[in-house]
Amino acid sequence: AQSVTQLDSHVSVSEGTPVLLRCNYSSSYSPSLFWYVQHPNKGLQLLLKYTSAATLVKGINGFEAEFKKSETSFHLTKPSAHMSDAAEYFCVRSGSARQLTFGSGTQLTVLP
Amino acid sequence: DAGVTQSPTHLIKTRGQQVTLRCSPKSGHDTVSWYQQALGQGPQFIFQYYEEEERQRGNFPDRFSGHQFPNYSSELNVNALLLGDSALYLCASSLVGAKRADTQYFGPGTRLTVL
């Protein structure tokens, strides 16, 4: 079965320092991958998506992710964390039937 | 441009009751998917509706059923509620015919509590 694995359930960074949230996916012919963010008691907001056009994908709010086929990874990064980035982040893949498969999530805490 | 809307925001039911949740897709979208997000977990796919028919279904029992109307809005029905059905129910809309990786846009969710 197609799946995504988020390697860290919790990540804590200081404000102004880089953010790295790690995601690996099960090998597929051509996965479609997304990162979504969920703030407390809110729905899911799309940060960025990979659709094979470019391996480095830029998203909203300064986030970006790099698709590495050799490592089956799609890690999310941001150069400088802001307090408002504190939230739950989900790595997601789209299957052949367009249903989304979510990772277990990474809770990002940003310390002042 | 209206995004995905869901109603109600919160709902409290007792075991054995039935519930109906509603979703209106983003303007221009024709496909609605439903997801269940239990506390502390990632969302799980329930089913997807397109052209008023259920097209795909996840690993959920028949107690979960749905409907899509001609205006593309959708309902999720859950019968014989169990305590374990307590969750945030998310609706997502997308457009069939776009590239395979068509993006799904999510509504704010309905928080269902079963007592």
mmCIF file of C-alpha atoms in Angstrom:
data_model
loop_
_atom_site.group_PDB
_atom_site.id
_atom_site.type_symbol
_atom_site.label_atom_id
_atom_site.label_comp_id
_atom_site.label_asym_id
_atom_site.label_seq_id
_atom_site.Cartn_x
_atom_site.Cartn_y
_atom_site.Cartn_z
ATOM 1 C CA ALA A 1 0.000 0.000 0.000
ATOM 2 C CA GLN A 2 1.162 3.510 -0.749
ATOM 3 C CA SER A 3 2.149 5.372 2.404
ATOM 4 C CA VAL A 4 3.985 8.320 3.854
ATOM 5 C CA THR A 5 6.074 8.298 7.009
ATOM 6 C CA GLN A 6 6.729 11.407 9.025
ATOM 7 C CA LEU A 7 9.880 10.720 10.956
ATOM 8 C CA ASP A 8 9.280 13.073 13.877
ATOM 9 C CA SER A 9 6.072 13.374 15.856
ATOM 10 C CA HIS A 10 7.304 16.550 17.562
ATOM 11 C CA VAL A 11 9.829 19.193 16.490
ATOM 12 C CA SER A 12 10.799 22.162 18.620
ATOM 13 C CA VAL A 13 12.785 25.146 17.295
ATOM 14 C CA SER A 14 13.583 28.638 18.481
ATOM 15 C CA GLU A 15 12.092 31.609 16.681
ATOM 16 C CA GLY A 16 14.382 32.732 13.859
ATOM 17 C CA THR A 17 16.097 29.352 13.441
ATOM 18 C CA PRO A 18 15.595 26.921 10.530
ATOM 19 C CA VAL A 19 12.772 24.389 10.407
ATOM 20 C CA LEU A 20 13.143 20.846 9.034
ATOM 21 C CA LEU A 21 10.182 18.449 9.011
ATOM 22 C CA ARG A 22 10.996 15.067 7.543
ATOM 23 C CA CYS A 23 8.825 12.878 5.326
ATOM 24 C CA ASN A 24 9.530 9.661 3.435
ATOM 25 C CA TYR A 25 7.168 8.044 0.995
ATOM 26 C CA SER A 26 6.801 4.504 -0.234
ATOM 27 C CA SER A 27 8.196 4.079 -3.704
ATOM 28 C CA SER A 28 5.824 4.698 -6.567
ATOM 29 C CA TYR A 29 6.069 5.314 -10.275
ATOM 30 C CA SER A 30 5.340 9.027 -9.877
ATOM 31 C CA PRO A 31 3.934 10.160 -6.559
ATOM 32 C CA SER A 32 2.042 13.376 -6.064
ATOM 33 C CA LEU A 33 3.018 14.818 -2.722
ATOM 34 C CA PHE A 34 1.709 17.641 -0.593
ATOM 35 C CA TRP A 35 2.334 19.356 2.709
ATOM 36 C CA TYR A 36 -0.662 20.632 4.626
ATOM 37 C CA VAL A 37 -0.709 22.629 7.864
ATOM 38 C CA GLN A 38 -3.391 22.516 10.549
ATOM 39 C CA HIS A 39 -3.624 25.157 13.223
ATOM 40 C CA PRO A 40 -5.516 24.298 16.435
ATOM 41 C CA ASN A 41 -9.225 23.773 15.863
ATOM 42 C CA LYS A 42 -8.896 24.710 12.218
ATOM 43 C CA GLY A 43 -9.130 22.881 8.906
ATOM 44 C CA LEU A 44 -6.204 21.941 6.705
ATOM 45 C CA GLN A 45 -4.372 24.517 4.617
ATOM 46 C CA LEU A 46 -2.245 23.561 1.623
ATOM 47 C CA LEU A 47 1.367 24.694 1.976
ATOM 48 C CA LEU A 48 2.765 23.290 -1.250
ATOM 49 C CA LYS A 49 2.514 20.429 -3.728
ATOM 50 C CA TYR A 50 4.879 18.394 -5.876
ATOM 51 C CA THR A 51 3.609 17.276 -9.256
ATOM 52 C CA SER A 52 6.880 16.333 -11.041
ATOM 53 C CA ALA A 53 7.379 19.729 -12.694
ATOM 54 C CA ALA A 54 10.307 20.684 -10.449
ATOM 55 C CA THR A 55 12.057 18.906 -7.601
ATOM 56 C CA LEU A 56 12.274 22.037 -5.434
ATOM 57 C CA VAL A 57 8.829 23.282 -4.614
ATOM 58 C CA LYS A 58 8.143 26.659 -3.065
ATOM 59 C CA GLY A 59 5.030 27.165 -0.996
ATOM 60 C CA ILE A 60 3.334 29.794 1.062
ATOM 61 C CA ASN A 61 4.760 31.561 4.114
ATOM 62 C CA GLY A 62 8.367 30.888 3.123
ATOM 63 C CA PHE A 63 8.145 27.086 3.204
ATOM 64 C CA GLU A 64 9.689 24.879 0.571
ATOM 65 C CA ALA A 65 10.210 21.164 0.023
ATOM 66 C CA GLU A 66 12.623 19.143 -2.085
ATOM 67 C CA PHE A 67 11.606 15.921 -3.796
ATOM 68 C CA LYS A 68 14.487 13.419 -3.742
ATOM 69 C CA LYS A 69 13.642 10.270 -5.656
ATOM 70 C CA SER A 70 16.869 8.489 -4.698
ATOM 71 C CA GLU A 71 16.004 8.910 -1.016
ATOM 72 C CA THR A 72 12.190 8.690 -1.418
ATOM 73 C CA SER A 73 11.997 11.847 0.676
ATOM 74 C CA PHE A 74 10.025 15.061 0.604
ATOM 75 C CA HIS A 75 11.259 17.118 3.544
ATOM 76 C CA LEU A 76 9.727 20.484 4.414
ATOM 77 C CA THR A 77 11.997 23.387 5.300
ATOM 78 C CA LYS A 78 11.869 27.048 6.223
ATOM 79 C CA PRO A 79 14.937 29.238 6.761
ATOM 80 C CA SER A 80 13.596 31.139 9.752
ATOM 81 C CA ALA A 81 10.769 30.042 12.036
ATOM 82 C CA HIS A 82 8.082 32.443 13.178
ATOM 83 C CA MET A 83 5.835 32.059 16.188
ATOM 84 C CA SER A 84 2.833 31.793 13.875
ATOM 85 C CA ASP A 85 4.335 28.636 12.316
ATOM 86 C CA ALA A 86 3.470 26.628 15.416
ATOM 87 C CA ALA A 87 0.970 24.030 14.200
ATOM 88 C CA GLU A 88 0.539 20.401 13.076
ATOM 89 C CA TYR A 89 2.066 19.570 9.699
ATOM 90 C CA PHE A 90 1.001 16.662 7.501
ATOM 91 C CA CYS A 91 2.866 15.086 4.628
ATOM 92 C CA VAL A 92 0.325 13.697 2.159
ATOM 93 C CA ARG A 93 0.358 11.670 -1.020
ATOM 94 C CA SER A 94 -2.312 11.357 -3.657
ATOM 95 C CA GLY A 95 -3.114 7.871 -4.871
ATOM 96 C CA SER A 96 -4.243 6.770 -8.305
ATOM 97 C CA ALA A 97 -7.836 7.257 -7.223
ATOM 98 C CA ARG A 98 -7.123 10.757 -5.994
ATOM 99 C CA GLN A 99 -7.739 9.798 -2.395
ATOM 100 C CA LEU A 100 -5.236 11.371 -0.055
ATOM 101 C CA THR A 101 -3.106 9.339 2.327
ATOM 102 C CA PHE A 102 -1.865 11.333 5.305
ATOM 103 C CA GLY A 103 1.206 10.847 7.429
ATOM 104 C CA SER A 104 0.784 10.770 11.176
ATOM 105 C CA GLY A 105 1.677 14.432 11.522
ATOM 106 C CA THR A 106 4.481 16.486 13.084
ATOM 107 C CA GLN A 107 3.693 18.964 15.817
ATOM 108 C CA LEU A 108 5.935 22.030 15.416
ATOM 109 C CA THR A 109 6.608 24.124 18.502
ATOM 110 C CA VAL A 110 8.319 27.496 18.112
ATOM 111 C CA LEU A 111 10.031 28.803 21.224
ATOM 112 C CA PRO A 112 10.490 32.543 21.836
ATOM 113 C CA ASP B 1 -14.429 33.247 -4.132
ATOM 114 C CA ALA B 2 -16.078 31.125 -1.463
ATOM 115 C CA GLY B 3 -14.004 28.308 -0.104
ATOM 116 C CA VAL B 4 -15.238 24.985 1.199
ATOM 117 C CA THR B 5 -17.923 25.385 3.838
ATOM 118 C CA GLN B 6 -19.217 22.840 6.314
ATOM 119 C CA SER B 7 -22.112 22.754 8.727
ATOM 120 C CA PRO B 8 -22.641 22.487 11.582
ATOM 121 C CA THR B 9 -19.422 23.494 13.304
ATOM 122 C CA HIS B 10 -20.022 21.336 16.338
ATOM 123 C CA LEU B 11 -22.444 18.536 17.084
ATOM 124 C CA ILE B 12 -23.153 16.433 20.146
ATOM 125 C CA LYS B 13 -25.012 13.136 19.800
ATOM 126 C CA THR B 14 -25.604 10.050 21.902
ATOM 127 C CA ARG B 15 -24.763 6.467 21.037
ATOM 128 C CA GLY B 16 -27.153 4.866 18.577
ATOM 129 C CA GLN B 17 -28.319 8.123 17.056
ATOM 130 C CA GLN B 18 -27.891 9.183 13.459
ATOM 131 C CA VAL B 19 -26.140 12.324 12.203
ATOM 132 C CA THR B 20 -25.934 14.259 8.941
ATOM 133 C CA LEU B 21 -23.061 16.581 8.103
ATOM 134 C CA ARG B 22 -23.089 18.982 5.178
ATOM 135 C CA CYS B 23 -20.488 20.354 2.812
ATOM 136 C CA SER B 24 -20.472 22.920 0.024
ATOM 137 C CA PRO B 25 -17.463 22.704 -2.292
ATOM 138 C CA LYS B 26 -15.253 25.525 -3.434
ATOM 139 C CA SER B 27 -16.702 27.436 -6.374
ATOM 140 C CA GLY B 28 -15.983 25.611 -9.637
ATOM 141 C CA HIS B 29 -15.227 22.258 -8.008
ATOM 142 C CA ASP B 30 -17.236 19.130 -8.769
ATOM 143 C CA THR B 31 -15.754 16.465 -6.494
ATOM 144 C CA VAL B 32 -16.185 16.106 -2.761
ATOM 145 C CA SER B 33 -14.172 13.849 -0.461
ATOM 146 C CA TRP B 34 -14.810 13.179 3.212
ATOM 147 C CA TYR B 35 -12.201 12.437 5.864
ATOM 148 C CA GLN B 36 -12.361 11.494 9.525
ATOM 149 C CA GLN B 37 -9.707 12.868 11.860
ATOM 150 C CA ALA B 38 -9.620 11.303 15.298
ATOM 151 C CA LEU B 39 -7.907 13.234 18.078
ATOM 152 C CA GLY B 40 -4.142 13.230 17.667
ATOM 153 C CA GLN B 41 -4.199 11.426 14.326
ATOM 154 C CA GLY B 42 -4.022 12.272 10.656
ATOM 155 C CA PRO B 43 -7.208 12.341 8.588
ATOM 156 C CA GLN B 44 -8.478 9.046 7.177
ATOM 157 C CA PHE B 45 -10.272 8.870 3.818
ATOM 158 C CA ILE B 46 -13.944 7.889 4.061
ATOM 159 C CA PHE B 47 -15.234 8.258 0.509
ATOM 160 C CA GLN B 48 -15.357 10.481 -2.545
ATOM 161 C CA TYR B 49 -18.305 11.679 -4.613
ATOM 162 C CA TYR B 50 -18.323 12.753 -8.228
ATOM 163 C CA GLU B 51 -21.310 13.123 -10.551
ATOM 164 C CA GLU B 52 -23.596 12.237 -7.648
ATOM 165 C CA GLU B 53 -22.045 8.793 -7.232
ATOM 166 C CA GLU B 54 -19.653 7.310 -4.713
ATOM 167 C CA ARG B 55 -16.447 6.750 -6.675
ATOM 168 C CA GLN B 56 -13.968 5.614 -4.045
ATOM 169 C CA ARG B 57 -14.323 4.353 -0.509
ATOM 170 C CA GLY B 58 -11.900 3.917 2.332
ATOM 171 C CA ASN B 59 -11.999 1.312 5.076
ATOM 172 C CA PHE B 60 -15.193 2.474 6.775
ATOM 173 C CA PRO B 61 -18.316 0.438 7.569
ATOM 174 C CA ASP B 62 -21.635 0.805 5.788
ATOM 175 C CA ARG B 63 -22.893 2.914 8.684
ATOM 176 C CA PHE B 64 -21.121 5.713 6.870
ATOM 177 C CA SER B 65 -22.981 6.809 3.769
ATOM 178 C CA GLY B 66 -23.162 9.902 1.667
ATOM 179 C CA HIS B 67 -24.846 11.795 -1.057
ATOM 180 C CA GLN B 68 -23.952 14.401 -3.626
ATOM 181 C CA PHE B 69 -26.509 16.812 -5.023
ATOM 182 C CA PRO B 70 -26.728 18.306 -8.533
ATOM 183 C CA ASN B 71 -25.149 21.534 -7.233
ATOM 184 C CA TYR B 72 -22.120 19.420 -6.105
ATOM 185 C CA SER B 73 -22.790 19.888 -2.398
ATOM 186 C CA SER B 74 -22.600 16.756 -0.292
ATOM 187 C CA GLU B 75 -23.831 15.119 2.882
ATOM 188 C CA LEU B 76 -22.193 12.574 5.130
ATOM 189 C CA ASN B 77 -24.543 10.377 7.137
ATOM 190 C CA VAL B 78 -23.510 8.184 10.025
ATOM 191 C CA ASN B 79 -25.997 5.709 11.507
ATOM 192 C CA ALA B 80 -25.953 3.899 14.842
ATOM 193 C CA LEU B 81 -23.305 6.195 16.279
ATOM 194 C CA LEU B 82 -20.537 4.704 18.409
ATOM 195 C CA LEU B 83 -18.303 6.450 20.905
ATOM 196 C CA GLY B 84 -15.437 5.835 18.493
ATOM 197 C CA ASP B 85 -17.117 7.983 15.853
ATOM 198 C CA SER B 86 -16.202 11.075 17.843
ATOM 199 C CA ALA B 87 -13.847 13.004 15.574
ATOM 200 C CA LEU B 88 -13.357 16.011 13.346
ATOM 201 C CA TYR B 89 -15.003 15.352 9.988
ATOM 202 C CA LEU B 90 -13.363 17.160 7.119
ATOM 203 C CA CYS B 91 -14.735 17.792 3.679
ATOM 204 C CA ALA B 92 -12.440 18.500 0.748
ATOM 205 C CA SER B 93 -13.298 19.592 -2.763
ATOM 206 C CA SER B 94 -11.414 19.285 -6.030
ATOM 207 C CA LEU B 95 -11.919 19.413 -9.770
ATOM 208 C CA VAL B 96 -11.934 16.254 -11.846
ATOM 209 C CA GLY B 97 -10.309 16.707 -15.205
ATOM 210 C CA ALA B 98 -7.452 18.726 -13.807
ATOM 211 C CA LYS B 99 -4.033 17.115 -13.703
ATOM 212 C CA ARG B 100 -3.882 13.839 -11.808
ATOM 213 C CA ALA B 101 -2.574 15.582 -8.739
ATOM 214 C CA ASP B 102 -5.517 17.926 -8.509
ATOM 215 C CA THR B 103 -5.381 19.755 -5.250
ATOM 216 C CA GLN B 104 -7.976 19.121 -2.575
ATOM 217 C CA TYR B 105 -9.120 22.127 -0.589
ATOM 218 C CA PHE B 106 -10.428 21.497 2.896
ATOM 219 C CA GLY B 107 -13.230 23.018 4.875
ATOM 220 C CA PRO B 108 -12.939 23.909 8.574
ATOM 221 C CA GLY B 109 -14.529 20.639 9.648
ATOM 222 C CA THR B 110 -17.396 19.509 11.856
ATOM 223 C CA ARG B 111 -16.496 18.399 15.363
ATOM 224 C CA LEU B 112 -18.723 15.448 16.302
ATOM 225 C CA THR B 113 -18.891 14.296 19.899
ATOM 226 C CA VAL B 114 -20.704 11.067 20.708
ATOM 227 C CA LEU B 115 -21.678 10.590 24.358
#
